[in-house]
mmCIF file of C-alpha atoms in Angstrom:
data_model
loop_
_atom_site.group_PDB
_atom_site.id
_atom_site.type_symbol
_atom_site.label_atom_id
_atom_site.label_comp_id
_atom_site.label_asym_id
_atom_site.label_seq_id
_atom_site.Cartn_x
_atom_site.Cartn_y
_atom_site.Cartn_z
ATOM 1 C CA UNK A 28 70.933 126.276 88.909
ATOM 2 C CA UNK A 29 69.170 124.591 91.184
ATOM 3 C CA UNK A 30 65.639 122.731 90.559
ATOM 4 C CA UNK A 31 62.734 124.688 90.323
ATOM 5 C CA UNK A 32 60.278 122.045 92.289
ATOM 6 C CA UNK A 33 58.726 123.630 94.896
ATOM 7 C CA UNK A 34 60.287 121.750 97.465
ATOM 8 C CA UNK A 35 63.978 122.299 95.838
ATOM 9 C CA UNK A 36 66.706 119.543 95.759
ATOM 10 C CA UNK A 37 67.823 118.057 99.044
ATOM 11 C CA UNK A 38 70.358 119.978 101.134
ATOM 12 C CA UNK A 39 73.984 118.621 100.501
ATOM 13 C CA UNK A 40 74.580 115.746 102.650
ATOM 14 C CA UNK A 41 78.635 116.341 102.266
ATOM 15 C CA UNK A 42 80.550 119.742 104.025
ATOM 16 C CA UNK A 43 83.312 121.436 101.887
ATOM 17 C CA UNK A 44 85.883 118.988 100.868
ATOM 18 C CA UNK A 45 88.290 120.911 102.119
ATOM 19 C CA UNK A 46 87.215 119.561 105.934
ATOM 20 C CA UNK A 47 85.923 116.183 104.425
ATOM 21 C CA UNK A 48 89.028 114.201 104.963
ATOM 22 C CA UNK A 49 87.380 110.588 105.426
ATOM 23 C CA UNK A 50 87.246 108.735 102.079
ATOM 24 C CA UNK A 51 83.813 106.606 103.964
ATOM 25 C CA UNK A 52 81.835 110.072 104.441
ATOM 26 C CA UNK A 53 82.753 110.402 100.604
ATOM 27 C CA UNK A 54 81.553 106.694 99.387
ATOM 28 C CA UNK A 55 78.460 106.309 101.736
ATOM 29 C CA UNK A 56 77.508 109.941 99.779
ATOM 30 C CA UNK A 57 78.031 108.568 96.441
ATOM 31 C CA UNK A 58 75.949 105.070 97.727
ATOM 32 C CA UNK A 59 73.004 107.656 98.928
ATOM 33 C CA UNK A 60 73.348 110.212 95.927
ATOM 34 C CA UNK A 61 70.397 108.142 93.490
ATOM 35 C CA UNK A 62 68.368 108.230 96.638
ATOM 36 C CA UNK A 63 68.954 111.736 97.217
ATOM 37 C CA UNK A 64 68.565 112.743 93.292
ATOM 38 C CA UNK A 65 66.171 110.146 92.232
ATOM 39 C CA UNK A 66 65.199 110.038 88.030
ATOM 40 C CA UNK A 67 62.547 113.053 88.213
ATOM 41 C CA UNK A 68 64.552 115.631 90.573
ATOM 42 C CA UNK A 69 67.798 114.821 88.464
ATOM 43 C CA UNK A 70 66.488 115.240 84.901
ATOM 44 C CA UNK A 71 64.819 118.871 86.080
ATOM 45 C CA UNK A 72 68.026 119.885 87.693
ATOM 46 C CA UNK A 73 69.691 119.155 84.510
ATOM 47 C CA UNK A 74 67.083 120.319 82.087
ATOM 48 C CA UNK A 75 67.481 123.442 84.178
ATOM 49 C CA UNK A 76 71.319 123.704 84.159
ATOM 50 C CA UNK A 77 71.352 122.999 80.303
ATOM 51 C CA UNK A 78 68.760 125.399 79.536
ATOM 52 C CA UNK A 79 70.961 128.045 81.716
ATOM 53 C CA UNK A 80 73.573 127.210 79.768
ATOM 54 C CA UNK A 81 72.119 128.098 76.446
ATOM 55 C CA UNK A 82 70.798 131.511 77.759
ATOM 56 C CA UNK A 83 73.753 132.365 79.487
ATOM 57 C CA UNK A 84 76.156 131.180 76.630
ATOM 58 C CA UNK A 85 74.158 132.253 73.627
ATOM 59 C CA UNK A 86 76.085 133.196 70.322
ATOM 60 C CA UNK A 87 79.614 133.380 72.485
ATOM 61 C CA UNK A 88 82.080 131.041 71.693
ATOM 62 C CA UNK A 89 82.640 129.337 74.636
ATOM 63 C CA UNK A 90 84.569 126.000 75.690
ATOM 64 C CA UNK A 91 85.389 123.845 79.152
ATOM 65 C CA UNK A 92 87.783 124.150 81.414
ATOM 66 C CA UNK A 93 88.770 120.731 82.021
ATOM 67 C CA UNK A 94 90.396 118.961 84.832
ATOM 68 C CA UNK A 95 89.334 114.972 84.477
ATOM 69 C CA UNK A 96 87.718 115.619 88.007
ATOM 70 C CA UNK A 97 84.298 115.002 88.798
ATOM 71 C CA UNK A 98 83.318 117.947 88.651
ATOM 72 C CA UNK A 99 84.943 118.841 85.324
ATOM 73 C CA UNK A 100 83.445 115.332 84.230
ATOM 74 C CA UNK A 101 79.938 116.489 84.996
ATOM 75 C CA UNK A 102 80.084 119.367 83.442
ATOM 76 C CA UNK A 103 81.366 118.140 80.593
ATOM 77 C CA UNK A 104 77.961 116.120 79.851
ATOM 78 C CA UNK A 105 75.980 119.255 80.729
ATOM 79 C CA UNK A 106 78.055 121.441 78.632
ATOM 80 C CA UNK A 107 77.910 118.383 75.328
ATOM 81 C CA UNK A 108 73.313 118.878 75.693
ATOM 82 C CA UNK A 109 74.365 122.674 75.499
ATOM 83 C CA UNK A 110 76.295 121.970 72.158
ATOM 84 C CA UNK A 111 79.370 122.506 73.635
ATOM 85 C CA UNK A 112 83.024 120.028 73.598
ATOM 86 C CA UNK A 113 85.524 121.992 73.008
ATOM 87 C CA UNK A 114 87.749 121.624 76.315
ATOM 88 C CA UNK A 115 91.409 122.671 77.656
ATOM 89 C CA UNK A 116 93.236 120.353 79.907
ATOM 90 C CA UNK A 117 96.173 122.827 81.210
ATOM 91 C CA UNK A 118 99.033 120.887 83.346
ATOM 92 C CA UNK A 119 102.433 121.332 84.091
ATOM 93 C CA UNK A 120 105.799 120.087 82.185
ATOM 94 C CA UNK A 121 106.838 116.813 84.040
ATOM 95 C CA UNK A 122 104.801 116.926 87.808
ATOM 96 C CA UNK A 123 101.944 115.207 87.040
ATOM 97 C CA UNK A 124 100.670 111.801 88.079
ATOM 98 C CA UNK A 125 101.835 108.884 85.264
ATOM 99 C CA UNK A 126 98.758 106.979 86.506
ATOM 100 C CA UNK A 127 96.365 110.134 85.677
ATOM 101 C CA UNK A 128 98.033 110.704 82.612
ATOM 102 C CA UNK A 129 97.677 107.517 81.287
ATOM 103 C CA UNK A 130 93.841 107.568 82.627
ATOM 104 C CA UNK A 131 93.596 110.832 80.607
ATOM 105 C CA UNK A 132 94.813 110.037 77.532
ATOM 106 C CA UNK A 133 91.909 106.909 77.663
ATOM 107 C CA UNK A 134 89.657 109.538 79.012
ATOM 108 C CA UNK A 135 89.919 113.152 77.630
ATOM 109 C CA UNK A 136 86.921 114.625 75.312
ATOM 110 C CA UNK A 137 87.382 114.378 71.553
ATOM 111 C CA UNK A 138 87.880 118.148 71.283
ATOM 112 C CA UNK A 139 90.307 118.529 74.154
ATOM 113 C CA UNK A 140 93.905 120.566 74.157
ATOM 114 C CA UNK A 141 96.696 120.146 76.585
ATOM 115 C CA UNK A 142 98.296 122.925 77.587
ATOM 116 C CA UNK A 143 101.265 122.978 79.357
ATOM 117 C CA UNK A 144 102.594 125.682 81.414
ATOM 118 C CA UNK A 145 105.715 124.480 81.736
ATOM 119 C CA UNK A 146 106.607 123.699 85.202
ATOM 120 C CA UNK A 147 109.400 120.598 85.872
ATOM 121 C CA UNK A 148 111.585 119.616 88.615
ATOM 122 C CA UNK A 149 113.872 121.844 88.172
ATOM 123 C CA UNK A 150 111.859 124.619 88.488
ATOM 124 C CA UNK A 151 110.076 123.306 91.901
ATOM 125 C CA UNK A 152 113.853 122.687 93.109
ATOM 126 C CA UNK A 153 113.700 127.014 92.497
ATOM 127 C CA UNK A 154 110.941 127.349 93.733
ATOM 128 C CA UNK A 155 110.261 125.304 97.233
ATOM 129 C CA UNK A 156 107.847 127.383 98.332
ATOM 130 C CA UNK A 157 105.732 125.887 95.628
ATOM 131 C CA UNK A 158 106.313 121.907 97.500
ATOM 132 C CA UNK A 159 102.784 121.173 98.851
ATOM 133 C CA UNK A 160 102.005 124.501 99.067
ATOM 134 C CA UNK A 161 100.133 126.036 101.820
ATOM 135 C CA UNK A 162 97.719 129.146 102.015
ATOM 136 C CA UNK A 163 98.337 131.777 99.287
ATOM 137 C CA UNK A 164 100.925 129.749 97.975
ATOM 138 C CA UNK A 165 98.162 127.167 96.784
ATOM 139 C CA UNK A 166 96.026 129.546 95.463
ATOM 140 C CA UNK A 167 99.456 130.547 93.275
ATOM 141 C CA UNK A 168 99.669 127.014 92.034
ATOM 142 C CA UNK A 169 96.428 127.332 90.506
ATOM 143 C CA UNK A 170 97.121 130.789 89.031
ATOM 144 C CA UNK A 171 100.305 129.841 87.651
ATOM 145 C CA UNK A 172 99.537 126.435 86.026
ATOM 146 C CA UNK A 173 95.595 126.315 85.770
ATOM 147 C CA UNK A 174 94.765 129.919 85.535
ATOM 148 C CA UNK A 175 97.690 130.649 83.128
ATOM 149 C CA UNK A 176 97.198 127.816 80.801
ATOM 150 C CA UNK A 177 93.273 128.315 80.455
ATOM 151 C CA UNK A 178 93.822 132.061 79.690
ATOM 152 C CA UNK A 179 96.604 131.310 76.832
ATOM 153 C CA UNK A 180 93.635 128.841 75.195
ATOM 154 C CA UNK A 181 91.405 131.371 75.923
ATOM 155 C CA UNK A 182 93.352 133.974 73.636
ATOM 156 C CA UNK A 183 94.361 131.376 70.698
ATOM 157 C CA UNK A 184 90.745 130.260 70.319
ATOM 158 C CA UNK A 185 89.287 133.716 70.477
ATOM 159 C CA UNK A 186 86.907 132.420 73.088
ATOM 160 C CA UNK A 187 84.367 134.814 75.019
ATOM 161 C CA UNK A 188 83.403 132.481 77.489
ATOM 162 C CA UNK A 189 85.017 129.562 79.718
ATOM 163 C CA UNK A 190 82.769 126.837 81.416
ATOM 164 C CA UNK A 191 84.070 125.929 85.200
ATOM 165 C CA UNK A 192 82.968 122.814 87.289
ATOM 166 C CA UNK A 193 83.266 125.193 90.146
ATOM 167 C CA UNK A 194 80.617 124.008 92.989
ATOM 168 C CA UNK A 195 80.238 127.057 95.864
ATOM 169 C CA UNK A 196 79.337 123.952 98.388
ATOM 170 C CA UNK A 197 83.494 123.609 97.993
ATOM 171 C CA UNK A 198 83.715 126.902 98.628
ATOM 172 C CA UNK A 199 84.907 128.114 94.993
ATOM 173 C CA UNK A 200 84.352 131.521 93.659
ATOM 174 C CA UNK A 201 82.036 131.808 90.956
ATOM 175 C CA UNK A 202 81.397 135.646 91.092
ATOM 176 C CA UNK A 203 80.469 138.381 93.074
ATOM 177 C CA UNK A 204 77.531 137.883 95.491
ATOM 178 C CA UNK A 205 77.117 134.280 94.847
ATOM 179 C CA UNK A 206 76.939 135.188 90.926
ATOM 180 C CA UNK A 207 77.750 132.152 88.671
ATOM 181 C CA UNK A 208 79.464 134.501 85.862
ATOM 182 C CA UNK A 209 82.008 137.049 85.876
ATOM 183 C CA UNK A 210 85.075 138.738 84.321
ATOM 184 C CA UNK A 211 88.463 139.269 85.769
ATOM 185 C CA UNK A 212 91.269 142.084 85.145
ATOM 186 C CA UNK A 213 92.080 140.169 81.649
ATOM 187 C CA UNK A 214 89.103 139.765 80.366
ATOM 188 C CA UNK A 215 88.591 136.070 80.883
ATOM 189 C CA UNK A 216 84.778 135.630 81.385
ATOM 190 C CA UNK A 217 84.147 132.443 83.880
ATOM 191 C CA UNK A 218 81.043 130.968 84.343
ATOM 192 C CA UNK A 219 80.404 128.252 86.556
ATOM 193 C CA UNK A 220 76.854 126.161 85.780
ATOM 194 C CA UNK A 221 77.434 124.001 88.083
ATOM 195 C CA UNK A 222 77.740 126.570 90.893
ATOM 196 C CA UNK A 223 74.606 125.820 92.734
ATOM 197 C CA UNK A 224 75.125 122.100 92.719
ATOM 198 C CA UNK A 225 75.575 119.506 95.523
ATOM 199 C CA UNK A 226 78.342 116.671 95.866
ATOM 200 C CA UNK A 227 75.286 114.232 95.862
ATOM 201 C CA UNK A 228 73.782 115.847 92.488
ATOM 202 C CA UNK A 229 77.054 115.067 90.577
ATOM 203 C CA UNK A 230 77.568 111.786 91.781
ATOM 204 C CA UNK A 231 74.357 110.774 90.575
ATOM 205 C CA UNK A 232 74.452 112.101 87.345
ATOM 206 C CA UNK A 233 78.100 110.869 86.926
ATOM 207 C CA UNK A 234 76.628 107.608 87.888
ATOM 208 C CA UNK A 235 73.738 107.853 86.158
ATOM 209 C CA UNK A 236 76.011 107.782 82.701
ATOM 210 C CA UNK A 237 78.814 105.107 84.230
ATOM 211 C CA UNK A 238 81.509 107.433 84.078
ATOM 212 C CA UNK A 239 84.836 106.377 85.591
ATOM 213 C CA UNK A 240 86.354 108.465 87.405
ATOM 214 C CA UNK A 241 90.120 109.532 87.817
ATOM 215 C CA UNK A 242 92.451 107.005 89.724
ATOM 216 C CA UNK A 243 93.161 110.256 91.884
ATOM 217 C CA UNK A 244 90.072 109.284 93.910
ATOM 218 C CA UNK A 245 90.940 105.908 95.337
ATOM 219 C CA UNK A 246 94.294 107.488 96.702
ATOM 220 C CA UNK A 247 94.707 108.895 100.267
ATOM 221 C CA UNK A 248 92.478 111.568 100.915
ATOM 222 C CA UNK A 249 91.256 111.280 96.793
ATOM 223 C CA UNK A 250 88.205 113.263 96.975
ATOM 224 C CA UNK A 251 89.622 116.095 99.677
ATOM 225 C CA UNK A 252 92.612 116.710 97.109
ATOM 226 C CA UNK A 253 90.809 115.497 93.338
ATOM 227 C CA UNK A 254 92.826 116.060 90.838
ATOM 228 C CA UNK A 255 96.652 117.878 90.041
ATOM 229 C CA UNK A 256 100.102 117.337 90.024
ATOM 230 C CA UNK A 257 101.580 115.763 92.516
ATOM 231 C CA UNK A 258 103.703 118.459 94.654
ATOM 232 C CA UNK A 259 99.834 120.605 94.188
ATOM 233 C CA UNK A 260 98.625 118.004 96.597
ATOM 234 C CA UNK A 261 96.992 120.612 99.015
ATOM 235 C CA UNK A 262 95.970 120.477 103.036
ATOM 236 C CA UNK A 263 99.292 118.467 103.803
ATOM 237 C CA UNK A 264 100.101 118.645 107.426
ATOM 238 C CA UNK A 265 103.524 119.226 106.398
ATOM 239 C CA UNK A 266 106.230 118.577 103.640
ATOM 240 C CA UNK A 267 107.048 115.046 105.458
ATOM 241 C CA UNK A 268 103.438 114.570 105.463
ATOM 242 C CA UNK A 269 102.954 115.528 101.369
ATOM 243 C CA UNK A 270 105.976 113.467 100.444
ATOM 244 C CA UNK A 271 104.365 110.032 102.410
ATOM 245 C CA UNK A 272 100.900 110.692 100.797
ATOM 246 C CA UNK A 273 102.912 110.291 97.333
ATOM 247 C CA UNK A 274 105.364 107.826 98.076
ATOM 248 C CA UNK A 275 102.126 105.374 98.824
ATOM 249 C CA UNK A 276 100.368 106.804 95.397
ATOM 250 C CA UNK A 277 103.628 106.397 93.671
ATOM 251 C CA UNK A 278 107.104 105.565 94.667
ATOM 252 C CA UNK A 279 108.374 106.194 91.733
ATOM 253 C CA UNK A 280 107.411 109.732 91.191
ATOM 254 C CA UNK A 281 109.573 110.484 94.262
ATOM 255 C CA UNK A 282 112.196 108.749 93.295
ATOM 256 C CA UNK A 283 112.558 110.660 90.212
ATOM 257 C CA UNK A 284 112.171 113.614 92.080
ATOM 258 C CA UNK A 285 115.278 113.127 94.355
ATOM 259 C CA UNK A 286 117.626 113.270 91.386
ATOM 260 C CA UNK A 287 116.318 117.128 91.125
ATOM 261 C CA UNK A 288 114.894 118.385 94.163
ATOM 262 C CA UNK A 289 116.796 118.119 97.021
ATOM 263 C CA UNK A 290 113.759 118.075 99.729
ATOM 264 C CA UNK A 291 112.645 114.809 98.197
ATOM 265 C CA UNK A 292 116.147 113.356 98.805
ATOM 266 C CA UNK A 293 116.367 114.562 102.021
ATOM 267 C CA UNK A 294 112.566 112.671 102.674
ATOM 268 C CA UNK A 295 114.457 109.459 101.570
ATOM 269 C CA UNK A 296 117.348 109.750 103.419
ATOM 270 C CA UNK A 297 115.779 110.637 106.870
ATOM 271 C CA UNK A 298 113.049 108.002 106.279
ATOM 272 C CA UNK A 299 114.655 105.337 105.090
ATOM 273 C CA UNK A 300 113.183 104.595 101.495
ATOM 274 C CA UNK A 301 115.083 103.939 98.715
#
């Protein structure tokens, strides 16, 4: 929700992240976000959001969808004021980050579960398609790993209600007609509080607390991409391009790749790492 001053918060500085490639446009935002949010506008924009959250929750058992992203990280002290820590983290077998998994396990909420949806090298070697995937194919990714391993927590816990850091100034879906809430095909109710939100709102709040953020954010392009395993890593130019992004996060991670997936290999060979 947004704040209900009568001049409103201050239009986002920051464009969708999906064209917001320079990691400067991204600090200089966070460095202006407590000028842009100062203590009054912040504390009614989250008195607001909390409040929304108790009337829209209500007597539903409800719990966050979490990702360890800023967003997610937000959200998870709006959701705490609303009475609510329960959290899934859902992931994949063996393609994640060891840096953010190590930063997680210092990090996660008390009442988190991992889920994992299974996904290792062998199964990216199956499925190449899947390698830095562009278009629909990265929408898929997020069906098949997020989607899939929020609905199966969904269904043990009995929830009626899933909290999503989802911001429409990234050009998310939160419902129909700009709606924060809705329901899909199976069921799942998603509601996303922090729908109306700006980049420079969560910044200062994050701030605001000292909350450290994921390690994904000082590498290449960290805020366009946030958070995910590492062959998720979206708005590559091209495999070659994906594969160089990692090997400076991580050599290692592609060099355990090779063994298994024959594109990575290939990478090496034709570029000269070992």
């Amino acid at each position: 929700m947004a704040a209900s001053s009568g001049s409103g918060p201050p239009s986002p500085r920051l464009a969708r992240k999906q064209t917001t490639r320079d990691q400067d446009i991204w600090s200089r935002a966070r460095q202006n976000a407590a000028a842009l949010w100062p203590d009054d506008r912040l504390d009614e924009l989250i008195d607001t959001t909390v409040t929304r959250i108790k009337d829209t929750v209500g007597s539903r058992r409800a719990a966050l969808a979490w990702s360890g992203g800023k967003d997610s990280l937000a959200l998870q002290l709006l959701a705490a004021q609303a009475g609510i820590t329960e959290a899934v983290l859902a992931i994949t077998e063996e393609l994640e980050y060891p840096a953010f998994l190590r930063w997680v396990t210092d990090h996660m909420p008390d009442d988190l579960t991992v889920v994992s949806t299974g996904q290792t090298l062998a199964w990216l070697a199956d499925h190449p398609e899947m390698l830095f995937p562009q278009g629909n194919y990265g929408s898929r990714w997020f069906q098949i790993v997020n989607h899939r391993g929020q609905e199966r927590y969904y269904r043990d816990r009995g929830l009626e209600m899933l909290l999503l850091g989802r911001r429409r100034s990234d050009g998310n879906y939160t419902g129909p007609k700009g709606a924060d809430l809705y329901t899909n095909k199976r069921g799942v109710t998603r509601y996303s509080p922090l729908a109306s939100w700006d980049h420079e709102a969560v910044f200062a709040l994050l701030d605001r607390h000292q909350i450290e953020l994921p390690p994904c954010y000082a590498w290449p392009r960290g805020y366009q991409v946030g958070t995910g395993a590492w062959p998720a890593r979206q708005w590559t130019r091209d495999t070659d391009h994906g594969f160089e992004e990692v090997w400076q996060i991580d050599p290692d991670v592609i060099r355990t790749a090779a063994g298994q997936l024959p594109a990575a290999a290939d990478w090496m060979a034709r570029t000269g790492r070992s």
